[in-house]
Amino acid sequence: MTDPDRERPAEADDEQPVDAEAFYEALDARGRPVVTAAEVAAALDRPAGVVDDALSGLESDGDVGRLDVRAAKTAWYAPGRADADERITVFEKRRDVIVDQPAQYTRALLTQFAHLENTNREGGYVYTVREEDVWNAPYATFPELVSTVRSALGGRYEAIEEWIEGQWERAHKFRLATHEDGYVVLEAKSADLLGNVAEPRLDDGVLRARMGDETAWVAEDRTAELKRTLYEAGYPVQDDRELETGDDLPFDLDLDLRPYQADWIARFADSGSGVLVGPPGSGKTVAALGVMADVEGETLVLVPSRELAGQWHEEILERTTLSPEQVGEYHGGAKEIRPVTIATYRIAGMDRHRSLFDSRKWGLIVFDEVHHIPSPVHRRSASLQTKHRLGLTATPVRETEDQEEIYTLVGPPIGTDWEALFEAGYVAEPEVEIRCLPWASPAHREEYAASDGHGRRQAAATNPAKIREISAILHENRGSKAIVFVEYIDQGDAIAEALSVPFISGETPHARRSRLFDRFRRGAVDTIVVSRVGDEGIDLPDAEVAIAASGLGGSRRQGAQRAGRTMRPVGKARMYVLATRGTEEEDFARNRTKHLAARGVRVRETEPVAVVDPEDASATPDGGGVGFEAER
């Protein structure tokens, strides 16, 4: 067969003009009203640089419109043309936005200032603009924020914009600052705010004395309490304190920063504190090293596990000019306080160790997996004295709905939209599939029906039909590195035995766990089964496939963390969520992938590959009688 690409010169596409007609064809091909230059280039099969230059020329002629949004790339649209597939309906009084068939670009914009409330199978998305969404919007000025609002909604909506502006102003009513004599001061925009809002709500002793009509002296050890109380009252507090720092610690980086990582570092330098929010694989650890180099102060890194402490240690020594004598670990396996110290949250919060950390004047504290901070065990570490606080997370959501405390205890969000990193090729966008399976046998279905509460959830989660579906998925993706996540130890053992692969759980000895993870990283093992120990705090690069076999009753954050194990620039990236049909697992599967959908990840439901006939007499309680629909 003749290759059609060989029948024309390679540079032929480059020579074809990108005119308005070609641009409109690209719009029609993409099925949306707004596109990036890269999408036009892909639709027309032209170089992205050529297309970008051509679109700039068409803009000057009035044939093409430009949208410049701080949180996303430049996008282009055809003035006066509407999209038939993507329909946006705005309910101004309720501040609800309903979008049918939203493009990834639109979802990425909406995520900057709205909360995804719900999705349905038909491709409908329901967003709500809440107070905290405006307070935590990643913008330095209100005009930047409103520009994104207009781009996402396709026009101006005065009622919503006025409400957003009011919330923006509320977030700038109170400010913590350092007095020239060294103590902490609360500054209010007016005397009424201090006297009628702050003072009545704060407990005795938080404000030590009035200093003026609009200022008060704050008890230094109760600043976190002050910020949390006023936040709950609807008034986020800007923290502009000048805190003391320890000895200088200058060093250089042995790495090249991506443009968005350099932007994160610059934005952190402007604010002095904040939380880097980006998808797994986007290089938040590398950006944190850049922040450390920029701060040039002694640094405490807090992590949830010893494994992650070791990974940080290796990363610091490999990517910076810091010497081994300058970097230490402090946890159950080591007790070293150095200019850069990596400790676990649990150790840092224990009374008998806390004085060691309190006595040091840190220039920076890095809170890895910062979504843990609101929990009682980890909250104590947030009050450690430091000049700068940096949080790292892909998923700042918590089922207890106290995620806003992440920003009050550490700092405002700093990050980029996931869609931009997917499109630029820095991170592989995962394909998320939900597969609902029938029961392995009538006996298993009857066991479920006879159970209640936790027993019902466990019966659905451990449906043996999942073992054959996992085997089928691995066969579909043969040659790819895969992680199977489970909630229950017995299920993990059963899957591992059926697949002849390792199972890693909290019961696995630390040394063996480290060896198995290392073998997985090196490719000596291409499939592993893990319990919750693998949800976070362990670096598993190059995992192209993630399978959630159970644990769907967990959190949205857990679902995003598991999908995130595939988010690396390695080509394809896939996550499969398995649920037992006709049980509450179905709803859990949809709800727990909602956070991914809000971040621009496409989630779809597909039919299982393995066939299970629950009426088959040969079906056995251990999952027998299950066969493949076809050899793939």
XYZ file of C-alpha atoms in Angstrom:
632
model
C 0.000 0.000 0.000
C 1.276 3.444 -0.876
C 1.930 5.777 2.033
C 0.027 8.998 1.177
C 2.461 11.022 3.256
C 5.230 10.035 0.836
C 3.329 11.414 -2.158
C 3.877 15.021 -1.160
C 6.861 17.019 0.099
C 7.273 17.042 3.882
C 7.160 20.828 3.964
C 3.959 21.091 1.924
C 1.776 21.699 4.992
C 4.096 24.447 6.189
C 3.612 26.295 2.918
C -0.181 26.190 3.011
C -1.571 29.446 4.434
C -3.475 29.396 7.704
C -6.297 31.759 6.766
C -9.657 32.461 8.408
C -11.336 29.663 6.469
C -8.761 27.132 7.684
C -9.222 28.404 11.246
C -13.008 27.950 11.010
C -12.459 24.412 9.722
C -10.310 23.721 12.777
C -13.065 25.072 15.038
C -15.588 22.764 13.398
C -13.218 19.820 13.691
C -12.713 20.463 17.394
C -16.438 21.063 17.984
C -15.949 23.991 20.342
C -15.929 27.798 20.157
C -12.525 28.369 21.753
C -9.258 26.625 20.866
C -5.557 26.922 21.549
C -2.927 27.298 18.836
C -1.764 23.736 19.539
C -5.278 22.410 18.883
C -5.514 24.328 15.609
C -2.090 23.007 14.621
C -3.204 19.441 15.352
C -6.451 19.837 13.411
C -4.683 21.335 10.383
C -1.520 19.232 10.655
C 0.701 22.320 10.708
C 3.582 23.343 13.002
C 2.359 25.073 16.167
C 4.756 28.008 15.696
C 3.497 28.675 12.167
C -0.122 28.542 13.351
C 0.507 30.865 16.308
C 2.089 33.499 14.053
C -0.765 33.181 11.550
C -3.438 33.589 14.238
C -1.763 36.741 15.500
C -1.974 38.127 11.973
C -5.633 37.149 11.611
C -6.372 38.860 14.931
C -5.067 42.160 13.606
C -7.444 41.755 10.624
C -10.390 41.150 12.948
C -11.025 37.605 11.712
C -9.942 35.925 14.940
C -10.334 36.909 18.603
C -7.770 36.366 21.337
C -8.404 35.374 24.958
C -5.488 35.897 27.333
C -6.099 34.201 30.678
C -3.528 34.186 33.445
C -4.332 30.640 34.539
C -4.338 29.139 31.057
C -2.746 29.480 27.660
C -3.742 32.021 25.030
C -6.903 30.820 23.292
C -8.517 31.860 20.021
C -12.132 32.139 18.902
C -14.190 33.230 15.909
C -16.126 36.451 16.708
C -19.871 35.962 16.370
C -19.760 32.178 16.107
C -21.380 29.993 18.772
C -20.714 26.367 19.554
C -23.500 23.850 19.098
C -22.139 21.231 21.490
C -20.852 23.244 24.446
C -23.819 25.066 25.986
C -23.384 27.247 29.075
C -26.345 28.348 31.188
C -25.731 30.821 34.029
C -28.153 31.268 36.932
C -26.913 34.539 38.370
C -28.975 34.636 41.584
C -27.922 31.120 42.617
C -24.423 31.594 41.148
C -24.807 28.236 39.394
C -23.264 27.436 36.019
C -24.552 24.464 34.021
C -22.407 23.343 31.095
C -23.388 20.687 28.571
C -20.481 18.908 26.883
C -17.822 21.312 28.241
C -14.450 21.326 26.543
C -11.395 20.610 28.660
C -10.363 24.258 28.288
C -13.708 25.443 29.694
C -13.498 23.061 32.651
C -9.982 24.258 33.399
C -11.158 27.887 33.488
C -14.199 27.167 35.672
C -12.013 25.347 38.183
C -10.170 28.622 38.864
C -13.190 30.256 40.531
C -16.022 27.696 40.881
C -16.706 24.364 42.555
C -17.891 21.306 40.607
C -21.080 20.161 42.332
C -22.221 17.369 40.057
C -21.864 15.586 36.727
C -24.045 13.152 34.810
C -23.579 10.461 32.197
C -24.831 12.735 29.434
C -21.908 15.117 29.851
C -23.584 17.783 31.975
C -21.527 19.644 34.583
C -22.949 21.775 37.407
C -20.660 24.375 39.000
C -21.348 26.723 41.911
C -19.378 29.878 42.696
C -18.812 29.898 46.464
C -17.174 32.363 48.828
C -14.098 30.210 49.406
C -13.628 29.730 45.667
C -13.239 33.481 45.246
C -11.082 33.880 48.351
C -8.694 31.187 47.144
C -8.707 32.057 43.437
C -5.078 32.061 42.189
C -4.933 35.685 41.065
C -3.073 38.754 42.306
C -5.712 41.288 41.219
C -9.471 41.381 40.715
C -9.227 42.351 36.994
C -7.224 39.163 36.362
C -9.898 37.094 38.090
C -12.829 38.718 36.298
C -11.055 38.217 32.965
C -11.095 34.460 33.573
C -14.752 34.580 34.675
C -15.774 36.282 31.435
C -13.722 33.897 29.322
C -15.268 30.847 31.002
C -18.860 32.097 30.903
C -18.617 33.551 27.419
C -19.583 37.092 28.398
C -20.331 39.517 31.227
C -22.782 38.673 34.003
C -23.001 41.769 36.172
C -24.746 40.199 39.171
C -22.129 37.443 39.513
C -19.253 39.847 38.901
C -20.549 42.248 41.574
C -20.881 39.400 44.076
C -17.390 38.107 43.231
C -15.960 41.598 43.634
C -17.609 41.843 47.064
C -16.060 38.554 48.136
C -12.697 39.643 46.763
C -12.877 42.768 48.908
C -13.849 40.718 52.003
C -10.669 38.719 51.519
C -8.651 41.927 51.879
C -10.279 43.426 55.005
C -7.815 42.079 57.594
C -4.046 41.803 57.570
C -1.441 40.420 59.962
C 1.776 42.421 60.044
C 4.920 42.761 62.141
C 5.327 45.949 64.197
C 8.691 47.706 64.068
C 9.222 46.531 67.660
C 8.813 42.908 66.614
C 5.339 41.905 67.810
C 2.366 40.827 65.671
C -0.364 43.305 64.775
C -3.844 42.791 63.295
C -4.761 45.579 60.909
C -8.384 46.152 59.842
C -9.626 48.271 56.939
C -11.870 50.203 59.327
C -12.577 50.673 63.021
C -15.989 49.031 62.582
C -14.383 45.861 61.274
C -12.043 45.612 64.234
C -14.647 46.492 66.843
C -17.728 44.766 65.435
C -16.287 41.786 63.563
C -12.911 40.748 64.989
C -13.154 41.523 68.699
C -16.571 39.893 69.373
C -15.581 36.668 67.595
C -12.075 36.122 68.943
C -11.629 34.394 72.297
C -10.117 36.234 75.233
C -6.361 36.583 74.988
C -6.073 36.354 71.192
C -5.941 40.158 71.009
C -3.748 41.399 73.826
C -4.479 45.116 73.519
C -5.785 47.821 71.207
C -3.115 49.936 69.537
C -5.424 52.220 67.598
C -8.870 52.381 66.043
C -7.894 49.927 63.322
C -5.030 47.947 64.886
C -4.565 45.497 67.769
C -1.664 43.610 69.346
C -1.962 39.822 68.708
C -0.731 37.015 70.959
C 1.944 35.466 68.746
C 1.171 31.875 69.725
C -2.499 32.292 68.744
C -2.174 33.668 65.213
C -3.380 30.381 63.652
C -6.488 30.522 65.866
C -7.137 34.134 64.815
C -6.856 33.297 61.112
C -9.123 30.276 61.438
C -11.799 32.167 63.410
C -11.992 35.107 61.020
C -11.978 32.776 58.028
C -15.009 30.969 59.424
C -16.662 34.365 59.922
C -16.175 35.120 56.231
C -13.036 37.253 56.444
C -9.815 35.581 55.257
C -6.740 37.221 56.792
C -3.716 38.223 54.736
C -0.569 37.138 56.552
C 2.240 39.612 55.859
C 4.306 39.044 59.016
C 8.082 39.448 58.938
C 9.188 36.351 60.826
C 12.692 35.641 62.041
C 14.850 33.170 60.188
C 17.901 31.123 61.109
C 21.301 30.968 59.477
C 21.635 31.612 55.764
C 21.808 28.501 53.612
C 22.748 29.427 50.035
C 22.994 26.642 47.466
C 22.506 26.074 43.746
C 20.162 23.818 41.799
C 21.478 21.141 39.464
C 18.389 21.057 37.245
C 16.431 23.025 34.647
C 13.084 24.444 35.725
C 10.069 24.260 33.459
C 8.436 27.643 32.745
C 5.436 26.993 35.004
C 7.729 25.838 37.842
C 9.680 29.089 37.596
C 6.331 30.920 37.704
C 5.338 29.019 40.864
C 8.605 30.030 42.530
C 8.198 33.689 41.530
C 4.624 33.770 42.812
C 5.695 32.199 46.093
C 8.430 34.820 46.446
C 5.791 37.546 46.034
C 3.433 36.097 48.647
C 5.950 34.632 51.120
C 3.763 31.558 51.716
C 1.420 29.360 49.765
C 0.356 25.929 48.553
C 1.532 24.538 45.226
C -1.478 22.781 43.688
C -0.651 20.733 40.603
C -1.257 17.240 39.237
C 1.024 14.381 40.259
C 4.027 14.299 37.985
C 4.083 18.078 37.485
C 7.277 18.450 39.519
C 6.066 20.045 42.746
C 9.098 18.620 44.576
C 11.434 20.212 42.028
C 9.587 23.528 42.405
C 9.939 23.209 46.186
C 13.713 22.842 45.771
C 13.591 26.038 43.715
C 11.734 27.781 46.541
C 14.335 26.505 49.037
C 17.144 27.918 46.880
C 15.299 31.224 46.574
C 14.650 31.516 50.339
C 18.259 30.520 51.223
C 17.294 29.617 54.784
C 17.386 26.539 56.988
C 14.519 24.277 55.941
C 12.289 21.699 57.610
C 10.484 19.307 55.239
C 7.491 17.484 56.773
C 6.301 14.272 55.099
C 3.739 11.567 55.958
C 6.080 8.554 55.764
C 9.651 7.347 56.177
C 9.699 6.216 52.538
C 8.966 9.725 51.365
C 11.598 11.129 53.754
C 14.190 8.936 52.075
C 13.053 9.989 48.610
C 13.293 13.673 49.550
C 16.791 13.070 50.930
C 17.947 11.474 47.670
C 16.279 14.167 45.559
C 17.920 17.008 47.498
C 21.403 15.519 47.242
C 20.973 14.661 43.554
C 19.499 17.966 42.395
C 21.246 20.563 44.586
C 24.769 21.456 45.687
C 23.937 20.730 49.342
C 26.337 18.236 50.933
C 25.324 15.047 52.824
C 26.440 16.745 56.066
C 23.832 19.491 55.510
C 20.819 17.174 55.033
C 19.338 14.955 57.752
C 16.262 12.858 58.534
C 14.283 12.766 61.783
C 11.817 9.880 62.231
C 11.590 6.400 63.722
C 14.685 5.262 61.831
C 16.955 8.304 62.192
C 17.361 11.305 64.518
C 19.358 14.043 62.756
C 18.719 17.798 62.993
C 20.611 19.479 60.153
C 20.304 22.781 58.195
C 17.859 20.848 55.971
C 15.883 18.333 58.043
C 13.254 15.941 56.701
C 10.844 14.727 59.386
C 7.514 12.924 59.542
C 4.404 14.813 60.666
C 3.840 12.386 63.513
C 7.316 12.862 64.995
C 7.162 16.663 64.624
C 3.865 16.762 66.528
C 5.008 14.644 69.497
C 5.744 16.568 72.693
C 9.078 14.897 73.419
C 10.474 15.885 69.984
C 8.652 19.134 69.385
C 11.041 21.295 71.424
C 13.883 20.382 69.047
C 11.944 21.745 66.091
C 10.625 24.752 68.018
C 14.113 25.785 69.091
C 15.319 26.168 65.514
C 14.565 29.327 63.534
C 13.539 27.867 60.221
C 13.603 29.979 57.111
C 11.134 27.634 55.409
C 8.886 24.729 56.329
C 7.685 22.537 53.461
C 4.450 20.636 54.148
C 4.359 17.741 51.664
C 0.919 16.150 51.126
C -0.395 19.284 52.852
C -4.026 18.125 52.723
C -3.244 16.287 55.987
C -2.744 19.556 57.879
C -6.333 20.029 59.170
C -6.286 16.649 60.925
C -5.575 16.722 64.692
C -2.314 14.750 64.400
C -0.827 17.009 61.747
C -2.295 20.377 62.791
C 0.268 20.833 65.568
C 3.084 21.084 63.030
C 1.418 24.127 61.424
C 2.243 26.261 64.474
C 6.012 25.670 64.264
C 7.867 28.975 63.905
C 9.102 29.750 60.406
C 9.529 32.719 58.109
C 7.937 30.988 55.110
C 5.445 28.127 54.722
C 5.110 26.055 51.540
C 2.499 23.336 51.021
C 2.505 20.719 48.243
C -0.552 18.790 47.069
C -2.357 17.576 43.998
C -5.662 17.281 45.818
C -6.558 19.925 48.432
C -9.928 18.280 49.145
C -11.062 16.531 52.317
C -14.311 14.714 52.954
C -14.596 16.530 56.295
C -15.002 19.746 54.249
C -12.273 21.490 56.273
C -9.915 21.902 53.330
C -10.105 25.685 53.658
C -7.967 25.324 56.781
C -5.098 24.289 54.515
C -4.967 27.846 53.246
C -5.487 29.512 56.628
C -2.766 27.418 58.297
C -0.225 27.407 55.451
C -1.005 29.945 52.738
C -3.004 30.694 49.574
C -3.038 28.307 46.580
C -0.369 28.686 43.915
C -0.491 26.468 40.858
C -1.475 25.984 37.273
C -4.432 24.392 35.577
C -4.001 20.693 34.833
C -5.201 21.100 31.235
C -2.237 23.299 30.329
C 0.234 20.663 31.543
C -1.621 17.855 29.762
C -1.598 19.753 26.489
C 2.044 20.823 26.756
C 3.061 17.189 27.260
C 4.597 17.739 30.696
C 2.098 15.344 32.282
C 0.236 12.441 30.705
C -3.510 13.021 30.879
C -5.056 9.860 32.313
C -7.956 8.130 30.611
C -10.305 7.201 33.458
C -12.747 4.342 32.899
C -15.439 3.187 35.324
C -16.364 -0.478 34.831
C -19.365 -1.932 36.671
C -19.212 -5.724 37.064
C -21.890 -8.320 37.822
C -21.483 -10.681 40.747
C -19.103 -13.625 40.401
C -21.837 -16.029 41.531
C -25.334 -16.114 43.030
C -23.741 -16.981 46.372
C -21.815 -13.730 46.451
C -24.907 -11.734 45.506
C -26.911 -13.435 48.269
C -24.147 -12.738 50.793
C -24.349 -9.059 49.889
C -28.146 -9.004 50.193
C -27.985 -10.623 53.643
C -25.414 -8.123 54.949
C -25.683 -4.519 56.051
C -23.416 -1.577 56.816
C -19.709 -2.356 56.605
C -20.436 -5.970 55.671
C -22.331 -4.899 52.539
C -19.571 -2.524 51.503
C -16.920 -5.185 51.981
C -18.915 -7.791 50.055
C -19.278 -5.440 47.068
C -15.655 -4.336 47.276
C -14.264 -7.866 47.304
C -16.476 -9.333 44.566
C -14.186 -12.054 43.077
C -15.323 -11.134 39.557
C -12.886 -8.245 39.862
C -9.926 -10.625 39.739
C -10.741 -11.761 36.199
C -11.453 -8.178 35.121
C -8.083 -7.066 36.493
C -6.423 -9.891 34.573
C -8.251 -8.795 31.416
C -7.199 -5.167 31.903
C -3.576 -6.163 32.376
C -3.851 -8.252 29.200
C -5.241 -5.210 27.354
C -2.297 -3.158 28.598
C 0.425 -5.791 28.458
C 3.873 -4.262 28.584
C 2.709 -1.392 30.811
C 3.600 -0.952 34.471
C 0.476 -1.267 36.594
C -0.631 -0.709 40.191
C -3.721 -2.409 41.637
C -5.185 -0.633 44.680
C -7.214 -2.509 47.290
C -8.858 -1.684 50.585
C -8.871 -5.108 52.221
C -5.887 -7.306 53.094
C -7.615 -10.597 52.169
C -8.563 -9.211 48.776
C -5.012 -8.006 48.193
C -3.655 -11.450 49.025
C -6.176 -13.117 46.677
C -5.396 -10.813 43.745
C -1.647 -11.089 44.268
C -1.842 -14.895 44.382
C -4.033 -15.064 41.264
C -1.695 -12.773 39.314
C 1.555 -14.052 40.872
C 2.632 -10.502 41.770
C 3.725 -8.842 45.054
C 1.222 -7.395 47.534
C 2.391 -4.447 49.655
C 0.413 -3.362 52.703
C 0.976 -1.727 56.051
C 1.839 -5.178 57.387
C 4.743 -5.534 54.954
C 8.049 -5.006 56.823
C 9.674 -1.689 55.987
C 12.799 -3.218 54.436
C 10.815 -5.584 52.192
C 8.439 -2.801 51.211
C 11.357 -0.620 50.135
C 12.890 -3.472 48.097
C 9.627 -4.193 46.290
C 9.012 -0.553 45.435
C 12.573 -0.280 44.180
C 12.093 -3.344 41.952
C 8.926 -1.756 40.581
C 10.760 1.498 39.825
C 13.545 -0.398 38.022
C 11.077 -2.460 36.009
C 12.035 -5.798 37.547
C 8.345 -6.095 38.504
C 5.720 -4.598 36.223
C 2.607 -5.129 38.388
C 2.108 -4.664 42.114
C -0.912 -4.770 44.391
C -0.953 -2.170 47.172
C -3.225 -1.228 50.037
C -3.685 2.340 51.266
C 0.060 2.512 51.910
C 0.472 3.271 48.194
C -2.065 6.095 48.011
C 0.480 8.779 48.748
C 3.904 9.462 50.147
C 5.601 6.995 47.799
C 7.096 7.927 44.456
C 6.089 5.398 41.815
C 7.299 6.847 38.510
C 6.392 5.418 35.110
C 3.227 3.639 36.256
C 1.049 3.787 33.156
C -1.958 1.899 34.557
C -3.798 2.234 37.868
C -6.663 -0.084 38.830
C -8.873 0.766 41.807
C -10.235 -2.658 42.756
C -11.789 -1.482 46.027
C -11.740 1.451 48.425
C -14.352 3.448 46.519
C -15.929 4.415 49.822
C -12.797 6.459 50.463
C -12.279 10.094 49.556
C -12.269 12.121 46.347
C -8.648 12.921 47.214
C -7.856 9.204 47.342
C -9.356 8.729 43.875
C -7.262 11.565 42.491
C -4.127 10.268 44.209
C -4.619 6.826 42.655
C -5.214 8.259 39.188
C -2.216 10.473 39.807
C 0.058 7.443 39.944
C -0.285 7.320 36.143
C 0.287 11.048 35.562
C 3.808 11.013 34.212
C 5.105 12.005 30.758
C 5.266 8.379 29.646
C 2.827 8.210 26.730
C -0.484 6.664 27.668
C -1.878 6.870 31.196
C -4.971 4.957 32.251
C -7.014 4.423 35.379
C -9.709 1.795 35.764
C -12.263 2.051 38.580
C -14.020 -1.264 39.268
C -17.410 -1.375 40.990
C -19.981 -4.089 41.574
C -23.110 -3.396 39.554
C -26.274 -2.616 41.480
C -24.475 -1.670 44.711
C -23.543 1.626 46.300
C -20.092 1.168 44.764
C -21.536 2.489 41.490
C -22.376 5.849 43.083
C -19.081 5.906 44.955
C -17.193 5.352 41.700
C -18.832 8.366 40.062
C -18.536 10.614 43.091
C -14.900 9.751 43.804
C -13.815 10.625 40.276
C -15.576 13.997 40.414
C -12.432 15.829 41.502
C -10.632 14.523 38.421
C -13.430 15.692 36.144
C -13.243 19.132 37.724
C -9.558 19.280 36.830
C -10.168 18.637 33.145
C -9.713 14.850 33.155
C -12.217 12.956 31.021
C -14.078 10.205 32.891
C -16.191 7.649 31.014
C -18.067 4.451 31.792
C -17.280 1.344 29.753
C -18.437 -2.262 29.702
C -16.284 -4.895 31.427
C -14.069 -7.083 29.276
C -14.401 -10.302 31.273
C -17.805 -11.989 31.065
C -19.475 -13.241 34.236
C -22.654 -15.312 34.139
C -24.004 -15.304 37.701
C -26.437 -18.110 36.803
C -23.655 -20.345 35.447
C -23.680 -23.540 37.500
C -19.928 -23.791 37.141
C -19.433 -20.483 38.935
C -17.717 -21.095 42.251
C -17.392 -18.878 45.335
C -13.739 -18.197 44.530
C -14.641 -16.591 41.224
C -14.521 -19.652 38.961
C -16.698 -19.916 35.883
C -15.536 -16.537 34.609
C -14.104 -16.237 31.137
C -12.794 -13.620 28.721
C -15.204 -12.306 26.128
C -12.445 -12.462 23.541
C -8.705 -12.811 23.379
C -7.335 -9.310 22.886
